[in-house]
PDB file of C-alpha atoms in Angstrom:
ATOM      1  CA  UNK A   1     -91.145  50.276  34.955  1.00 47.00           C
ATOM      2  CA  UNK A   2     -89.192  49.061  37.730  1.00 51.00           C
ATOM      3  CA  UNK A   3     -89.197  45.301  38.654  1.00 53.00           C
ATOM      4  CA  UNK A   4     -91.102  43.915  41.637  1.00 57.00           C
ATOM      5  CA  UNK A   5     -88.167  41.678  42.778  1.00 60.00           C
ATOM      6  CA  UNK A   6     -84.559  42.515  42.844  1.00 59.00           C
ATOM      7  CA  UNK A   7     -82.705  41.271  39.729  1.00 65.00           C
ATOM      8  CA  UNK A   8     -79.816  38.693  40.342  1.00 68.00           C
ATOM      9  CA  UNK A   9     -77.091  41.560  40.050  1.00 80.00           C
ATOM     10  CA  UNK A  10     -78.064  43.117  43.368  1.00 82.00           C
ATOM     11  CA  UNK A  11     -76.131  41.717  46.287  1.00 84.00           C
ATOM     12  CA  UNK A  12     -77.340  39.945  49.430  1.00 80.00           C
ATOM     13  CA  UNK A  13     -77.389  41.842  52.924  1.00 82.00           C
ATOM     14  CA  UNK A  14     -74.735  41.838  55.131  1.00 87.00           C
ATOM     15  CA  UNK A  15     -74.222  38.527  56.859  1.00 85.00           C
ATOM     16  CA  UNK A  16     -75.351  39.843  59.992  1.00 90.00           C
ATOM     17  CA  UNK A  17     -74.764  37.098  62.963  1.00 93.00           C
ATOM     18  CA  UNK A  18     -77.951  35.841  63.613  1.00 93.00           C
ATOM     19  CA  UNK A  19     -79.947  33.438  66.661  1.00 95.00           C
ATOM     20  CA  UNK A  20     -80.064  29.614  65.151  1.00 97.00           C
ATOM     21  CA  UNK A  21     -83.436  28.269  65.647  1.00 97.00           C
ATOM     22  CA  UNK A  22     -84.357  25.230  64.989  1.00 97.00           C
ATOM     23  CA  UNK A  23     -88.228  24.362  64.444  1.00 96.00           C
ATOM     24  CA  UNK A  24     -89.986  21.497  65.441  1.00 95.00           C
ATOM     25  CA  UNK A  25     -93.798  20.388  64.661  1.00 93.00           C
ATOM     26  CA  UNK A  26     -95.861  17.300  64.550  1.00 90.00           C
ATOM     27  CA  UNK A  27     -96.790  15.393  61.907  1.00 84.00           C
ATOM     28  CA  UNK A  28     -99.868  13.643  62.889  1.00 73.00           C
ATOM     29  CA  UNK A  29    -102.174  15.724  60.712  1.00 68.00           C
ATOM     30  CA  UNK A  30    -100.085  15.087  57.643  1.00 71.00           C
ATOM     31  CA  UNK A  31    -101.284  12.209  55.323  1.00 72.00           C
ATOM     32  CA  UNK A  32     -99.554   9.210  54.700  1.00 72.00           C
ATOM     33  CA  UNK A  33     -98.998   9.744  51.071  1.00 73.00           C
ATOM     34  CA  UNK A  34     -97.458  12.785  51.505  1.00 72.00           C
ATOM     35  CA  UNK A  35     -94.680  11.507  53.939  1.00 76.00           C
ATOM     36  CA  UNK A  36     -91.554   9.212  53.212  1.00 72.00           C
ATOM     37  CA  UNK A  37     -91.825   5.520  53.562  1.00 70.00           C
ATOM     38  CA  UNK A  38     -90.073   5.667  56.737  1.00 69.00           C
ATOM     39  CA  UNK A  39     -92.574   8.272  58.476  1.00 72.00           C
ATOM     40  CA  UNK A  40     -95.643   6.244  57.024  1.00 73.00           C
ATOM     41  CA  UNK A  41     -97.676   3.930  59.343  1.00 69.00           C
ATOM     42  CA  UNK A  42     -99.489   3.881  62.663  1.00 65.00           C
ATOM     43  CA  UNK A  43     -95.988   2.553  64.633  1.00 55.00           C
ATOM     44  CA  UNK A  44     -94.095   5.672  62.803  1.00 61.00           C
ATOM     45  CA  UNK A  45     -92.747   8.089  65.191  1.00 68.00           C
ATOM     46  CA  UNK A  46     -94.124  11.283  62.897  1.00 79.00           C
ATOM     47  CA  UNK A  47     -91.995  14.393  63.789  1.00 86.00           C
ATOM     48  CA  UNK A  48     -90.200  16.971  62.099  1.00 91.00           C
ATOM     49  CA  UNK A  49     -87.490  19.436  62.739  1.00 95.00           C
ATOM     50  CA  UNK A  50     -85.253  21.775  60.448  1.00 95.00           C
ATOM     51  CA  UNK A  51     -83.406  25.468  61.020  1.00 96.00           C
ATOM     52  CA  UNK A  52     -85.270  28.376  60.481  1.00 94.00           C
ATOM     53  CA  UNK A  53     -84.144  31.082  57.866  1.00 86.00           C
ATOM     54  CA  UNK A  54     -85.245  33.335  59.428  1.00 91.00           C
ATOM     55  CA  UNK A  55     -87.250  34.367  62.601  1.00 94.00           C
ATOM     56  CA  UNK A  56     -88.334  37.440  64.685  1.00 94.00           C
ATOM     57  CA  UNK A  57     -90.552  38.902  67.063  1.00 93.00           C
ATOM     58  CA  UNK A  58     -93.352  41.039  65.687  1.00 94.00           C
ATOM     59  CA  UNK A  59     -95.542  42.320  68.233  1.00 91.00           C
ATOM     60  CA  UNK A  60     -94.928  42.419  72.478  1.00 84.00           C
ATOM     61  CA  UNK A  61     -98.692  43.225  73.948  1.00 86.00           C
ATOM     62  CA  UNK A  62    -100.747  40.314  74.225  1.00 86.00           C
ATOM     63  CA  UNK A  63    -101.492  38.209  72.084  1.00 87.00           C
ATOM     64  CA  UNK A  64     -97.266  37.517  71.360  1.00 92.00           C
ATOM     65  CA  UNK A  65     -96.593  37.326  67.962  1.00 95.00           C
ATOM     66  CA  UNK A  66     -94.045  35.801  66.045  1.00 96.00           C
ATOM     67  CA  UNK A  67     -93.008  35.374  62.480  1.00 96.00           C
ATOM     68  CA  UNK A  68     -91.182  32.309  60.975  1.00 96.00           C
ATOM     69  CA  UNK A  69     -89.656  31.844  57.821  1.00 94.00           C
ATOM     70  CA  UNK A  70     -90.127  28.632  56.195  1.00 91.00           C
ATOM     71  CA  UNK A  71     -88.611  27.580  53.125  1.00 89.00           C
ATOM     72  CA  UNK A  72     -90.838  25.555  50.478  1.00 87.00           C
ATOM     73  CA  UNK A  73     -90.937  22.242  49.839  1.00 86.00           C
ATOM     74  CA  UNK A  74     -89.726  21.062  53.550  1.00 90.00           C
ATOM     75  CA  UNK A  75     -90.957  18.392  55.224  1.00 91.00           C
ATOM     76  CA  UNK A  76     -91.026  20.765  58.639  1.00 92.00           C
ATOM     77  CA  UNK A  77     -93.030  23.548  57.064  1.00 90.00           C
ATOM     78  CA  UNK A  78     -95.953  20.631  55.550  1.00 89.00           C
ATOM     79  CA  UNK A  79     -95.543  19.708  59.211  1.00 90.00           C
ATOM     80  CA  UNK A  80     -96.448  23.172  60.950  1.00 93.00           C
ATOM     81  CA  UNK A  81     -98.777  24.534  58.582  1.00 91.00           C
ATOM     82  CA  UNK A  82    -100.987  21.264  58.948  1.00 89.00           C
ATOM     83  CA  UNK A  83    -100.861  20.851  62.384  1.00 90.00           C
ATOM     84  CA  UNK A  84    -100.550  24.921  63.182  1.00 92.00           C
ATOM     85  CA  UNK A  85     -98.596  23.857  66.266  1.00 93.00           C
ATOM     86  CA  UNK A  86     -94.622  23.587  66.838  1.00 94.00           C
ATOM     87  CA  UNK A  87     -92.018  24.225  69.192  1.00 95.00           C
ATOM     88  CA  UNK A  88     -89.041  27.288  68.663  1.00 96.00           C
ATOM     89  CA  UNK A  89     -85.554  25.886  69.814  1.00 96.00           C
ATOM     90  CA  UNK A  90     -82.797  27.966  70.399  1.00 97.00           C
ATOM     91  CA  UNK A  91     -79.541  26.411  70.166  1.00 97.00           C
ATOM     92  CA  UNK A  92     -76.090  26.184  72.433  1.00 96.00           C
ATOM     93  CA  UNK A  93     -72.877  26.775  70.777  1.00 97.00           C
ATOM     94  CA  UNK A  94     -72.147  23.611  71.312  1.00 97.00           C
ATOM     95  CA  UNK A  95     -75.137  22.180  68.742  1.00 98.00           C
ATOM     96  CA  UNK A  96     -73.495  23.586  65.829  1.00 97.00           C
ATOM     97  CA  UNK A  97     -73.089  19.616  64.472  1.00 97.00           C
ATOM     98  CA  UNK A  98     -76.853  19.414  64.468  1.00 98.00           C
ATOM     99  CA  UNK A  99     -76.900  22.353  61.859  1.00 97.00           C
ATOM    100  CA  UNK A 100     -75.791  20.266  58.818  1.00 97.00           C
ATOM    101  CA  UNK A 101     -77.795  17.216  60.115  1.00 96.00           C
ATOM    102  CA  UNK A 102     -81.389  19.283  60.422  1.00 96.00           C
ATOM    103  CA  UNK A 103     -80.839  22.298  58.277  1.00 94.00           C
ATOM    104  CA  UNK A 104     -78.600  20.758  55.327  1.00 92.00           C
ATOM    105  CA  UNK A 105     -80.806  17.171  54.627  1.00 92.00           C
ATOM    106  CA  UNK A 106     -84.599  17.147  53.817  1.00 89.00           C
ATOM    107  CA  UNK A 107     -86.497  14.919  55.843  1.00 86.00           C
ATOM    108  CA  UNK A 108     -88.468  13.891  52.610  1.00 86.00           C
ATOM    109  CA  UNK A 109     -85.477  12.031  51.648  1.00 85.00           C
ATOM    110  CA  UNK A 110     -86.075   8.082  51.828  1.00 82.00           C
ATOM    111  CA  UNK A 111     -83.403   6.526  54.489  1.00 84.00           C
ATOM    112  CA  UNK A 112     -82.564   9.522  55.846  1.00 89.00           C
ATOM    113  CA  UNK A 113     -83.729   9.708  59.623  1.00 89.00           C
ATOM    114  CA  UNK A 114     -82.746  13.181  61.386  1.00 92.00           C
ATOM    115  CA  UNK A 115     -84.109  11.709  65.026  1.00 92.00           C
ATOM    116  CA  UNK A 116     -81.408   9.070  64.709  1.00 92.00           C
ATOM    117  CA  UNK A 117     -79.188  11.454  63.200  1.00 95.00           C
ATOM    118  CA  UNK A 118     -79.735  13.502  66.032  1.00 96.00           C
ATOM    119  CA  UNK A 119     -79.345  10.642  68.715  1.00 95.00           C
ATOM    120  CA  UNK A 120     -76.011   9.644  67.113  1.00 96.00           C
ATOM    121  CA  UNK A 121     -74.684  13.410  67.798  1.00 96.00           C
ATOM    122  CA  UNK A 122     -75.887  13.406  71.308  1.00 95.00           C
ATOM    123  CA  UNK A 123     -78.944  14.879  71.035  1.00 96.00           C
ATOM    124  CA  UNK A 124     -81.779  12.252  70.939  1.00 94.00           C
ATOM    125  CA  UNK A 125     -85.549  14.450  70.788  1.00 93.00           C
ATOM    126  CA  UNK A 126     -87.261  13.958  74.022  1.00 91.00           C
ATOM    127  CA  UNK A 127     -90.904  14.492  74.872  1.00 84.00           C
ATOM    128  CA  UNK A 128     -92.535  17.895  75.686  1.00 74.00           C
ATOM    129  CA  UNK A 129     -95.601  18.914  77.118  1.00 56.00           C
ATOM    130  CA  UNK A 130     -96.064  22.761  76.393  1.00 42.00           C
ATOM    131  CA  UNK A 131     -98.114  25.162  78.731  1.00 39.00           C
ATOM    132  CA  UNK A 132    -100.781  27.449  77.277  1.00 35.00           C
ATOM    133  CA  UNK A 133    -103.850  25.855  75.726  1.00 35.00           C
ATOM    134  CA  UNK A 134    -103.104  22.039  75.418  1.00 35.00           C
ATOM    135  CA  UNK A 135    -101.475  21.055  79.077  1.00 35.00           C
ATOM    136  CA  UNK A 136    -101.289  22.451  81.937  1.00 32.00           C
ATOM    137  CA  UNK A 137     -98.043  21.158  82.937  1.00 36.00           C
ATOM    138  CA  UNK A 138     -94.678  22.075  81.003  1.00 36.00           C
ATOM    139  CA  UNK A 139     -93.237  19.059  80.741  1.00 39.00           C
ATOM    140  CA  UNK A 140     -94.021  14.943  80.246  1.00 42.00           C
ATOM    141  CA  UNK A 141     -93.078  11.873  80.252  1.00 38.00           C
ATOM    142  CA  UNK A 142     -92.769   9.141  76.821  1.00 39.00           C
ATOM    143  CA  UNK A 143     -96.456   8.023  76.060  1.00 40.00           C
ATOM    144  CA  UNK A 144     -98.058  10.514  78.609  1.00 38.00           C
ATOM    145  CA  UNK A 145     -98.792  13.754  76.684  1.00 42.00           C
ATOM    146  CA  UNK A 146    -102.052  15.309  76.391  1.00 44.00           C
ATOM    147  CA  UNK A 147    -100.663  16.147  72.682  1.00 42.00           C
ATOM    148  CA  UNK A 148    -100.298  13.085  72.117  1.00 39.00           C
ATOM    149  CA  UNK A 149    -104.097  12.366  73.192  1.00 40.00           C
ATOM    150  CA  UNK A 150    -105.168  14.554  70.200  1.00 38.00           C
ATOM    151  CA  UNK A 151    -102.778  13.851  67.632  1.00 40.00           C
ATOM    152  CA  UNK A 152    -100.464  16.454  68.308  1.00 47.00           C
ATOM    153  CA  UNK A 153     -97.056  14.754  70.423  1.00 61.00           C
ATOM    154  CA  UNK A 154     -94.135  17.269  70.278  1.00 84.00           C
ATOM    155  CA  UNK A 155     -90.515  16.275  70.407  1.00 91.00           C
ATOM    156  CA  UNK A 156     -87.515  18.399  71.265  1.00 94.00           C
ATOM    157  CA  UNK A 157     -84.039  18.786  71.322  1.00 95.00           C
ATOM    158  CA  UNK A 158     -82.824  18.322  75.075  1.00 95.00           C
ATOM    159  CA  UNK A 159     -80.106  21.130  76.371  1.00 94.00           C
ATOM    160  CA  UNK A 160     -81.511  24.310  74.165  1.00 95.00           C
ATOM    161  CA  UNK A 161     -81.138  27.759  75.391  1.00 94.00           C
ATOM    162  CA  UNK A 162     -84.723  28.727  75.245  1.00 93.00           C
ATOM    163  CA  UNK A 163     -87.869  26.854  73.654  1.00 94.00           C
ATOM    164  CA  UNK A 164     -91.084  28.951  72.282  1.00 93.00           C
ATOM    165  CA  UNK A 165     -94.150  26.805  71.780  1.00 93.00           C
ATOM    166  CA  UNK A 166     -96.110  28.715  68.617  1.00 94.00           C
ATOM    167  CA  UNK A 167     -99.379  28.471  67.371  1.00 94.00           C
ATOM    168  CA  UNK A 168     -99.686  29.512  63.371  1.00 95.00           C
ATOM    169  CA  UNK A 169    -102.595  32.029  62.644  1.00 95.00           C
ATOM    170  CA  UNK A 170    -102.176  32.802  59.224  1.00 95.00           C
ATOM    171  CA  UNK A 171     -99.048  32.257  56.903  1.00 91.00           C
ATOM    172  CA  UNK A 172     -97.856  34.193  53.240  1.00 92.00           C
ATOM    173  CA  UNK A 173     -95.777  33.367  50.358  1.00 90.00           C
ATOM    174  CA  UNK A 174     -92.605  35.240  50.157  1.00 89.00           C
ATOM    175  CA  UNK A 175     -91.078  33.701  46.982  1.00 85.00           C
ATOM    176  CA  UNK A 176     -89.038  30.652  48.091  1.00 89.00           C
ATOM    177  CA  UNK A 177     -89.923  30.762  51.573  1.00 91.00           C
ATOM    178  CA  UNK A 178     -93.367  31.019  53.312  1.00 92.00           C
ATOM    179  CA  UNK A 179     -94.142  33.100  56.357  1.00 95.00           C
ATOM    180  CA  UNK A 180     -96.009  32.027  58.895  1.00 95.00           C
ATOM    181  CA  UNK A 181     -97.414  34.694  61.790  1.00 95.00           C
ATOM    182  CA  UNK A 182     -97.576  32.987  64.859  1.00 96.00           C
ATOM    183  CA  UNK A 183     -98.947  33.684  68.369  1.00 94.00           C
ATOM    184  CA  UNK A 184     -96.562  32.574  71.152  1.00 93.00           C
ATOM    185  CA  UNK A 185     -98.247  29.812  73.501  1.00 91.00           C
ATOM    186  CA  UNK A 186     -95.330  29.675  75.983  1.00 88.00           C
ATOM    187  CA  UNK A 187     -91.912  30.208  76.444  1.00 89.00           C
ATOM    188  CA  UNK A 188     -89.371  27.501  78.169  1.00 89.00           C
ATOM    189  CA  UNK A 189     -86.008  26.493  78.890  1.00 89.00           C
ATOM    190  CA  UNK A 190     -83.893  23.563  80.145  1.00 91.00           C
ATOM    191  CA  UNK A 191     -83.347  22.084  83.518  1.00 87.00           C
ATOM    192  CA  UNK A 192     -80.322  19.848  83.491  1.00 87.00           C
ATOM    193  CA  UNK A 193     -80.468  17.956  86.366  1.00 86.00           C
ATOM    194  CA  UNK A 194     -83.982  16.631  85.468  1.00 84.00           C
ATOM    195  CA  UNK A 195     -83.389  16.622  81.899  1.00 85.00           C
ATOM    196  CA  UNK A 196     -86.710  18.521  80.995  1.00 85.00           C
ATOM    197  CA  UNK A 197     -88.217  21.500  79.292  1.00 86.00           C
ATOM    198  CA  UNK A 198     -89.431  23.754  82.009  1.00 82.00           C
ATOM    199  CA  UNK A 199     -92.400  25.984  81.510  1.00 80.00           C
ATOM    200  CA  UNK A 200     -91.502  29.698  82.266  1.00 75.00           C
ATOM    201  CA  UNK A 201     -95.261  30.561  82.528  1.00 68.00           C
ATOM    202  CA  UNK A 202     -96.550  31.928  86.002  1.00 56.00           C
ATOM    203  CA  UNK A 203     -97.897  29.763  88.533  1.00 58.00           C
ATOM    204  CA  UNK A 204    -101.435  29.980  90.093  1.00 55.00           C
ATOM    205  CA  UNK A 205     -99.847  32.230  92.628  1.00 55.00           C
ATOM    206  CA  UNK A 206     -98.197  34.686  90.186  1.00 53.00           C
ATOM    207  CA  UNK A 207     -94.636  33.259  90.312  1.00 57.00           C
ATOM    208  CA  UNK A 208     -92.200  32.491  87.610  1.00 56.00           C
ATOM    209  CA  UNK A 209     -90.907  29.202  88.152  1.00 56.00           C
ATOM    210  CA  UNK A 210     -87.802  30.087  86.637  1.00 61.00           C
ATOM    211  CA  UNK A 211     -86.237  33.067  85.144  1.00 61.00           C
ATOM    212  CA  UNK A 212     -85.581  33.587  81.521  1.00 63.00           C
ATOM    213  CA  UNK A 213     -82.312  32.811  79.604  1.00 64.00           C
ATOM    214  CA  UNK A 214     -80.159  35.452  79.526  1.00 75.00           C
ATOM    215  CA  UNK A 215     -78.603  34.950  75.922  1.00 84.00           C
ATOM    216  CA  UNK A 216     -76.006  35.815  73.812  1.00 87.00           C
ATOM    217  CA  UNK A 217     -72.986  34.595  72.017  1.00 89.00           C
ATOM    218  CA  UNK A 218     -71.638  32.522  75.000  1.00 92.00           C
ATOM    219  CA  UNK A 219     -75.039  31.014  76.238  1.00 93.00           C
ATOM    220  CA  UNK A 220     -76.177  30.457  72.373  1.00 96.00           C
ATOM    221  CA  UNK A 221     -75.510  29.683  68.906  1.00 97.00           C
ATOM    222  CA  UNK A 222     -74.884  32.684  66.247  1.00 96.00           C
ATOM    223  CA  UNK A 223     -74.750  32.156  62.649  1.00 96.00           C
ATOM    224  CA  UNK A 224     -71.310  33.958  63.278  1.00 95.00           C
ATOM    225  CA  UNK A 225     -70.270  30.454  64.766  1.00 96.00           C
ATOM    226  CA  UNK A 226     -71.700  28.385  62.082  1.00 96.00           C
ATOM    227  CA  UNK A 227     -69.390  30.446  59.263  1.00 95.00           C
ATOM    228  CA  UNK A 228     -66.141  30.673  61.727  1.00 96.00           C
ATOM    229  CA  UNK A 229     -66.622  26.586  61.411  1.00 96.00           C
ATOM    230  CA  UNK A 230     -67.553  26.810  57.680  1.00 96.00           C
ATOM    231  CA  UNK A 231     -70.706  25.413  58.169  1.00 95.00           C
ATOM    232  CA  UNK A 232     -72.484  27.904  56.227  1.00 92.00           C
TER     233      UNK A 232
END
């Protein structure tokens, strides 16, 4: 009878060239015991972000679905599947250095830190308010979120080509990684000259305050990139 998983001798797909997401999620439902030293305490700034495997849409009629990939035993996917709340980040080409510093380290790793990691490439996390359910604003200021009123303070990288705020409504093992099916809150994207995520939800008068990305190779980072630069 034949074998419910591929045996080792059958190759991997083609390396298609791929969106990099990254994924970030709270970690103010996780228990202390279960976090590194660092990340432990009432002063700790508990956040975590990693790159996704893997990540598509599944459904376009309301309610927007999504499903993300998680790999098992990261300190991201704890994060998101306790708190069932996390932000989608798409990055810019120009990211690509935030790749081996998110995707490549575990954040359980004692005297590792990927937010100063981050802030020493040029991309220190910033604060987000999301639309949907939990604000109705898109974006706040340090110490002002209503997130952060229950818990739930999200963090992002500034200058990504598109943010999706997701909340998790069920999730399945799929051997190493876990996949959790997700119903899009709202979508986003970057203003430069304030530095802020911008909500691209419609306003009480049915406008879009502002138009979505258009993306592609130029506008964001491909996995295409990240092997060109022998990254992966």
């Amino acid at each position: 009878r034949a074998s419910a998983f591929a045996p080792p001798s059958i190759p991997p797909p083609p390396p298609l060239s791929m969106p990099v997401w990254s994924l970030s999620s709270p970690l103010g439902q996780t228990a202390d015991q279960d976090l590194p030293s660092s990340l432990r305490g009432e002063s700790a700034d508990k956040h975590s972000m990693n790159i996704v495997t893997f990540t598509t849409a599944v459904s376009v009629a309301p309610p927007k679905t999504w499903a993300v990939s998680l790999y098992t035993n990261t300190l991201t996917r704890r994060a998101f599947l306790d708190s069932k709340v996390g932000v989608l980040q798409l990055l810019r080409p120009d990211q690509s250095k935030l790749v081996p510093i998110l995707g490549q380290r575990s954040g359980y790793e004692d005297g590792y830190d990927k937010k100063d990691e981050c802030k020493g490439a040029g991309f220190g996390w910033v604060s987000h308010c999301g639309g949907g359910d939990e604000s109705e604003s898109a974006t706040c200021s340090e110490g002002h979120s209503k997130e952060e009123e229950v818990g739930l303070r999200l963090k992002v990288l500034p200058g990504c080509a598109s943010y999706i705020k997701l909340k998790v409504l069920s999730y399945h093992n799929a051997g190493d990684h876990d996949v959790a099916l997700c119903e899009i809150l709202d979508t986003a994207t970057w203003n430069d000259e304030t530095r802020e995520v911008v909500s691209c939800l419609l306003d009480e008068e049915g406008r879009r305050p502002v138009a979505a990305a258009v993306i592609d190779p130029t506008t964001a980072l491909y996995t295409g990139q990240l092997r060109e630069e022998g990254i992966i």
